[in-house]
Coordinates of C-alpha atoms and ligand atoms in Angstrom, one line a residue:
M16 CA 85.6 72.7 98.2
S17 CA 86.2 71.0 101.6
A18 CA 84.2 72.0 104.6
G19 CA 85.5 74.1 107.5
P20 CA 86.7 73.1 110.9
A21 CA 84.6 70.4 112.7
E22 CA 83.1 71.0 116.1
A23 CA 85.9 68.9 117.5
D24 CA 88.5 71.2 116.0
W25 CA 86.9 74.3 117.6
A26 CA 86.7 72.5 120.9
A27 CA 90.3 71.5 120.8
A28 CA 91.3 75.2 119.9
L29 CA 89.2 76.5 122.8
A30 CA 90.7 74.0 125.2
A31 CA 94.3 75.0 124.0
V32 CA 93.6 78.6 124.7
R33 CA 91.4 78.4 127.8
G34 CA 93.6 75.8 129.5
I35 CA 96.7 78.0 129.4
P36 CA 97.9 80.0 132.5
A37 CA 97.9 83.8 132.4
D38 CA 101.7 83.9 132.4
A39 CA 102.1 81.3 129.6
R40 CA 104.4 82.3 126.8
I41 CA 102.4 82.6 123.6
L42 CA 103.9 83.2 120.2
L43 CA 101.8 84.2 117.2
V44 CA 103.4 83.7 113.7
C45 CA 102.2 84.7 110.3
H46 CA 103.6 84.0 106.9
V47 CA 106.8 85.6 105.3
N48 CA 106.2 89.0 103.6
P49 CA 103.0 89.5 105.6
D50 CA 100.0 91.0 103.9
G51 CA 97.0 92.6 105.4
D52 CA 95.3 89.3 106.2
A53 CA 98.4 87.8 107.8
L54 CA 99.2 90.8 110.0
G55 CA 95.6 91.9 110.7
S56 CA 94.5 88.4 111.7
M57 CA 97.6 87.9 113.9
L58 CA 97.4 91.2 115.7
G59 CA 93.7 91.1 116.1
F60 CA 93.9 87.7 117.7
G61 CA 96.9 88.9 119.9
L62 CA 94.8 91.8 121.2
G63 CA 92.0 89.3 121.9
L64 CA 94.3 87.1 123.9
R65 CA 95.4 90.2 125.9
R66 CA 91.8 91.0 126.7
L67 CA 91.5 87.4 128.2
G68 CA 94.3 88.3 130.6
L69 CA 97.1 86.5 128.9
R70 CA 100.1 88.7 129.5
R71 CA 102.9 87.2 127.6
V72 CA 101.7 87.4 124.0
R73 CA 104.2 88.1 121.2
A74 CA 103.8 88.3 117.5
T75 CA 106.3 87.8 114.7
F76 CA 107.0 86.7 111.1
P77 CA 110.0 85.3 109.4
G78 CA 112.6 87.4 107.5
P79 CA 113.4 91.0 108.1
P80 CA 111.2 92.7 110.8
E81 CA 109.8 95.2 108.5
V82 CA 106.1 95.9 108.3
P83 CA 105.0 97.2 104.9
E84 CA 104.4 101.0 105.0
T85 CA 100.7 100.7 104.3
L86 CA 100.2 98.3 107.2
R87 CA 102.1 100.3 109.8
G88 CA 100.2 101.7 112.8
L89 CA 97.8 98.8 113.2
P90 CA 96.5 98.3 116.7
G91 CA 98.5 95.6 118.5
E92 CA 101.7 96.5 116.7
E93 CA 103.4 96.7 120.1
L94 CA 103.1 92.9 120.2
L95 CA 105.5 92.5 117.4
V96 CA 109.1 91.3 117.9
P97 CA 111.8 90.5 115.3
A98 CA 112.0 86.8 114.3
T99 CA 115.4 86.7 115.9
D100 CA 113.9 87.7 119.3
A101 CA 111.0 85.3 119.2
D102 CA 110.6 82.8 122.1
P103 CA 112.5 79.6 121.2
D104 CA 110.0 77.3 123.0
P105 CA 106.7 79.0 123.7
N106 CA 103.9 77.2 125.5
L107 CA 101.5 77.9 122.6
V108 CA 102.3 78.9 119.0
V109 CA 99.5 80.1 116.7
C110 CA 100.1 80.3 112.9
F111 CA 98.1 82.7 110.7
D112 CA 97.4 82.6 106.9
A113 CA 100.2 80.1 106.2
A114 CA 99.2 77.3 103.9
S115 CA 102.3 75.2 104.7
E116 CA 105.1 75.0 107.1
S117 CA 107.5 76.5 104.5
R118 CA 105.7 79.8 104.7
L119 CA 107.0 80.1 108.3
G120 CA 110.6 80.3 107.2
E121 CA 113.2 80.2 110.1
L122 CA 110.3 80.1 112.6
V123 CA 109.2 76.6 111.5
D124 CA 110.9 74.9 114.4
R125 CA 108.4 76.4 116.8
L126 CA 106.0 73.9 115.5
V127 CA 108.0 71.3 117.4
T128 CA 109.5 73.3 120.3
A129 CA 106.1 74.7 121.4
D130 CA 103.9 72.6 123.7
I131 CA 101.1 73.0 121.3
A132 CA 100.7 74.4 117.7
L133 CA 97.4 75.9 116.5
V134 CA 96.9 76.7 112.8
L135 CA 94.4 79.3 111.5
D136 CA 94.1 79.5 107.8
H137 CA 91.9 79.6 104.7
H138 CA 94.0 78.2 101.9
A139 CA 92.5 75.2 100.2
S140 CA 96.0 73.8 99.9
N141 CA 96.6 74.0 103.7
T142 CA 98.6 70.9 104.8
R143 CA 97.2 70.8 108.4
F144 CA 100.6 71.1 109.9
G145 CA 99.4 72.0 113.4
A146 CA 98.3 69.8 116.4
V147 CA 95.0 71.6 116.1
N148 CA 93.9 73.1 112.7
L149 CA 91.2 75.6 112.1
V150 CA 91.2 75.7 108.3
D151 CA 88.3 76.8 106.3
P152 CA 88.8 77.2 102.5
R153 CA 85.4 78.8 102.2
A154 CA 86.5 81.7 104.5
A155 CA 87.2 84.9 102.5
A156 CA 90.1 85.7 104.8
T157 CA 91.9 84.1 107.9
S158 CA 90.4 86.9 109.8
V159 CA 86.9 85.3 109.4
I160 CA 88.3 82.4 111.4
V161 CA 89.9 84.6 114.0
D162 CA 86.6 86.4 114.5
E163 CA 84.8 83.1 115.1
L164 CA 87.4 81.9 117.5
L165 CA 87.4 85.1 119.5
T166 CA 83.6 85.0 119.6
R167 CA 83.7 81.4 120.9
L168 CA 86.3 82.5 123.4
G169 CA 83.9 85.2 124.7
V170 CA 86.2 88.1 123.8
P171 CA 84.0 91.2 123.1
L172 CA 84.8 92.9 119.8
D173 CA 86.3 96.4 120.3
A174 CA 87.5 99.0 117.9
E175 CA 91.1 97.9 118.1
I176 CA 90.5 94.3 117.3
A177 CA 88.0 95.3 114.7
E178 CA 90.5 97.6 112.9
C179 CA 92.9 94.6 112.6
L180 CA 90.2 92.2 111.4
Y181 CA 88.8 94.8 108.9
V182 CA 92.1 95.4 107.3
A183 CA 92.5 91.7 106.9
L184 CA 89.0 91.2 105.5
S185 CA 89.3 94.1 103.2
T186 CA 92.7 93.3 101.7
D187 CA 91.8 89.6 101.1
T188 CA 88.6 90.4 99.4
G189 CA 90.3 93.1 97.2
S190 CA 88.4 95.7 99.1
F191 CA 85.1 93.7 98.8
R192 CA 85.4 93.2 95.0
F193 CA 86.3 89.5 94.7
E194 CA 84.0 86.6 94.3
A195 CA 84.6 85.7 97.9
T196 CA 82.7 88.7 99.0
T197 CA 79.6 86.9 100.3
P198 CA 76.7 88.2 102.5
A199 CA 78.6 86.7 105.5
V200 CA 81.7 88.9 104.6
H201 CA 79.5 92.0 104.5
R202 CA 77.8 91.0 107.8
L203 CA 81.2 90.7 109.4
A204 CA 82.3 94.0 107.9
A205 CA 79.1 95.6 109.3
R206 CA 79.9 94.3 112.8
L207 CA 83.5 95.5 112.6
I208 CA 82.5 99.0 111.4
A209 CA 79.8 99.2 114.1
T210 CA 82.6 99.4 116.7
G211 CA 83.4 102.9 115.4
I212 CA 86.4 102.2 113.1
R213 CA 86.7 104.6 110.1
P214 CA 86.6 102.5 106.8
G215 CA 87.4 105.5 104.7
E216 CA 90.5 106.4 106.6
I217 CA 91.7 102.8 106.6
S218 CA 91.1 102.3 102.9
R219 CA 92.9 105.5 102.0
R220 CA 95.9 104.4 104.1
I221 CA 96.1 100.8 102.7
Y222 CA 95.1 101.4 99.1
D223 CA 95.3 105.0 98.1
T224 CA 98.6 106.2 99.6
R225 CA 102.0 105.8 98.0
P226 CA 105.1 108.0 97.8
F227 CA 105.6 110.0 94.5
G228 CA 108.7 107.9 93.8
A229 CA 106.5 104.8 93.7
V230 CA 104.0 106.5 91.4
R231 CA 107.0 107.1 88.9
L232 CA 108.3 103.6 89.5
F233 CA 104.9 102.2 88.6
G234 CA 104.8 104.3 85.5
E235 CA 108.1 102.8 84.3
V236 CA 107.2 99.2 85.2
L237 CA 103.7 99.4 83.6
G238 CA 105.4 101.0 80.5
R239 CA 107.2 97.7 80.0
A240 CA 104.2 95.4 80.4
R241 CA 103.6 92.9 77.7
L242 CA 100.4 91.5 76.4
E243 CA 100.4 88.0 75.0
P244 CA 96.9 87.3 73.6
A245 CA 97.8 83.7 72.7
A246 CA 99.0 82.6 76.1
A247 CA 96.8 80.5 78.4
A248 CA 95.2 78.8 75.3
G249 CA 94.0 82.1 74.0
R250 CA 92.7 83.6 77.3
G251 CA 95.6 86.0 77.2
M252 CA 98.4 86.9 79.7
V253 CA 99.8 90.3 80.7
W254 CA 103.1 90.5 82.5
T255 CA 105.7 92.8 83.7
Y256 CA 108.7 92.8 86.1
A257 CA 110.5 95.2 88.5
T258 CA 114.1 94.9 89.3
L259 CA 116.1 95.8 92.4
D260 CA 117.7 98.5 90.2
D261 CA 114.3 100.0 89.5
L262 CA 113.7 100.3 93.2
V263 CA 117.1 101.9 93.8
R264 CA 116.6 104.4 91.0
H265 CA 113.3 105.5 92.4
G266 CA 114.4 105.3 96.0
Q267 CA 111.6 102.8 96.9
R268 CA 111.4 99.8 99.2
P269 CA 110.3 96.4 97.9
C270 CA 106.9 96.5 99.7
V271 CA 105.6 99.3 97.4
L272 CA 105.5 96.6 94.6
E273 CA 102.8 94.6 96.4
A274 CA 100.1 96.8 94.8
L275 CA 101.7 96.6 91.3
I276 CA 99.7 93.5 90.3
D277 CA 96.4 95.4 90.8
S278 CA 97.5 97.9 88.2
V279 CA 98.4 95.1 85.7
R280 CA 95.4 92.7 86.3
C281 CA 92.9 95.2 85.1
T282 CA 93.9 94.5 81.5
A283 CA 90.8 93.7 79.6
E284 CA 92.5 91.6 77.0
A285 CA 94.1 89.1 79.4
D286 CA 92.6 86.6 81.8
V287 CA 96.0 85.9 83.5
S288 CA 98.4 88.5 84.9
C289 CA 101.9 88.0 86.2
V290 CA 104.2 90.3 88.0
A291 CA 107.9 89.4 88.8
K292 CA 109.5 91.3 91.6
Q293 CA 113.3 90.8 91.8
T294 CA 114.3 89.9 95.3
S295 CA 118.0 89.1 94.8
R296 CA 120.4 88.7 91.9
D297 CA 118.6 85.8 90.2
E298 CA 115.5 85.4 92.4
W299 CA 112.0 86.7 91.9
A300 CA 108.8 86.8 93.9
V301 CA 106.2 86.1 91.3
S302 CA 102.5 87.0 91.6
L303 CA 99.8 85.4 89.5
R304 CA 96.2 86.4 89.1
S305 CA 93.3 85.0 87.0
K306 CA 89.9 86.5 86.3
G307 CA 88.4 83.0 86.4
A308 CA 89.5 80.9 83.5
V309 CA 92.6 79.5 85.0
D310 CA 93.3 77.9 88.4
V311 CA 96.6 79.8 88.9
S312 CA 97.3 78.1 92.2
R313 CA 98.0 74.9 90.1
V314 CA 100.6 76.9 88.1
A315 CA 102.1 78.3 91.3
V316 CA 102.2 74.8 93.0
A317 CA 103.8 73.3 89.9
L318 CA 106.5 76.0 90.1
G319 CA 107.1 75.5 93.8
G320 CA 104.7 78.0 95.3
G321 CA 101.0 78.0 96.3
G322 CA 98.0 80.2 96.9
H323 CA 94.4 80.4 96.0
R324 CA 92.6 79.6 92.6
F325 CA 92.7 83.1 91.4
A326 CA 95.6 84.6 93.4
A327 CA 98.8 82.7 93.8
G328 CA 102.6 83.1 93.8
F329 CA 105.9 81.3 93.8
T330 CA 109.6 82.1 94.0
G331 CA 111.2 82.0 90.6
R332 CA 114.9 81.7 89.6
G333 CA 117.0 82.7 86.7
A334 CA 116.4 85.3 84.0
V335 CA 112.9 86.8 83.9
E336 CA 112.2 85.7 80.3
Q337 CA 113.0 82.1 81.2
M338 CA 110.8 82.2 84.2
V339 CA 107.9 83.5 82.2
D340 CA 108.5 80.7 79.8
G341 CA 107.9 78.4 82.8
V342 CA 104.7 80.2 83.6
R343 CA 103.4 80.0 80.0
A344 CA 104.1 76.2 79.9
E345 CA 102.3 75.5 83.3
L346 CA 99.4 77.6 82.2
D347 CA 98.9 75.5 79.2
A348 CA 99.3 72.3 81.3
A349 CA 96.8 73.6 83.9
L350 CA 94.2 74.4 81.1
L351 CA 94.8 71.0 79.3
D352 CA 94.2 69.1 82.6
S353 CA 91.1 71.0 83.5
E354 CA 89.6 70.8 80.1
P355 CA 90.7 67.6 78.4
G356 CA 88.2 68.1 75.6
R357 CA 89.9 71.3 74.3
P358 CA 92.5 71.0 71.6
Ligands
5GP409 P1 100.9 87.6 96.3 O1 100.9 87.6 94.8 O2 99.9 88.7 96.7 O3 102.2 87.8 96.9 O4 100.3 86.3 96.8 C1 99.1 85.8 96.5 C2 98.8 84.5 97.2 O5 99.7 83.5 96.7 C3 99.1 84.6 98.6 O6 97.9 84.7 99.4 C4 99.7 83.3 99.0 O7 98.7 82.4 99.3 C5 100.3 82.8 97.7 N1 101.7 82.9 97.6 C6 102.4 83.9 97.1 N2 103.8 83.6 97.0 C7 103.9 82.4 97.4 C8 105.0 81.5 97.6 O8 106.2 81.8 97.3 N3 104.8 80.2 98.1 C9 103.5 79.8 98.4 N4 103.3 78.6 98.9 N5 102.4 80.7 98.3 C10 102.7 81.9 97.8
MN410 MN1 94.7 85.3 103.5

């Protein structure tokens, strides 16, 4: 796996932030359908910039300006503006947790209209689309890079910044369960918790709270899950889908489905899990996970998406069965490529 930012990259990032006047217009952007890492990293950094005396900091993301229920109430939320109100030509644009320009949706033009574009990310597939790129594929979350940049900028860690970075770190490590949970991750978590934030309260809010309608919806959607032991060259795949109609019947918003994959991927008999969430008549947001046998980012990239080795996604089109056919085929291709000796 490639190394993190070089000293020259850190120096360039520091220069970009330190050289900016207090009234400069700064726009922070994270990826479409923001998750805990995207929002937490962005708002934590935004609060840090405010502590440096930068007054005109705004944060946004493409698409509808709706923050998922579980991520509401984060410190720094007041920095958020809808994408339609985002500064058209900011002095500085900073992008968070986006592996490529396409993840910035309609805000992609800011990469050219801004005086300078800074990219903070931890995806191995990051295309280095900024003028300055702080990309570290070894980092468990983008918030690890934010923490380092804030430290280098001399911003003292406080409870508000810490809460944002903790939410980001916790969500991207699957609540400190994934392989990326290194000693360094726990050392960062310790520093964040030492500011006085309440990890129990935060975890309950982001993982263990959902409307009763969503509990019933999950029941129905999990009830139709299918196990295919032969898929992925015998490693097994489990998959299910949720339609817009399912959401309507249970009175739920799409963001409640973000947690669905976690209830599917626990299946003992399958290495790979797949959840398709309908987003329009024939379009699906597809999530893929692997327990380690398959690099699902290769599958996602082959199908027009991206992500990490063991957590990836793409936008699928057409009927759900057809789309899953595509996933099966790419799983086999990914396994054949990685193990040419296998039949
Ligand atoms: P999730 O399944 O939680 O939505 O996404 C898992 C990971 O896959 C994300 O961290 C992100 O990196 C990636 N991902 C999900 N959907 C897409 C997509 O449509 N395009 C790209 N490029 N990456 C995606
Ligand atoms: Mn992330």
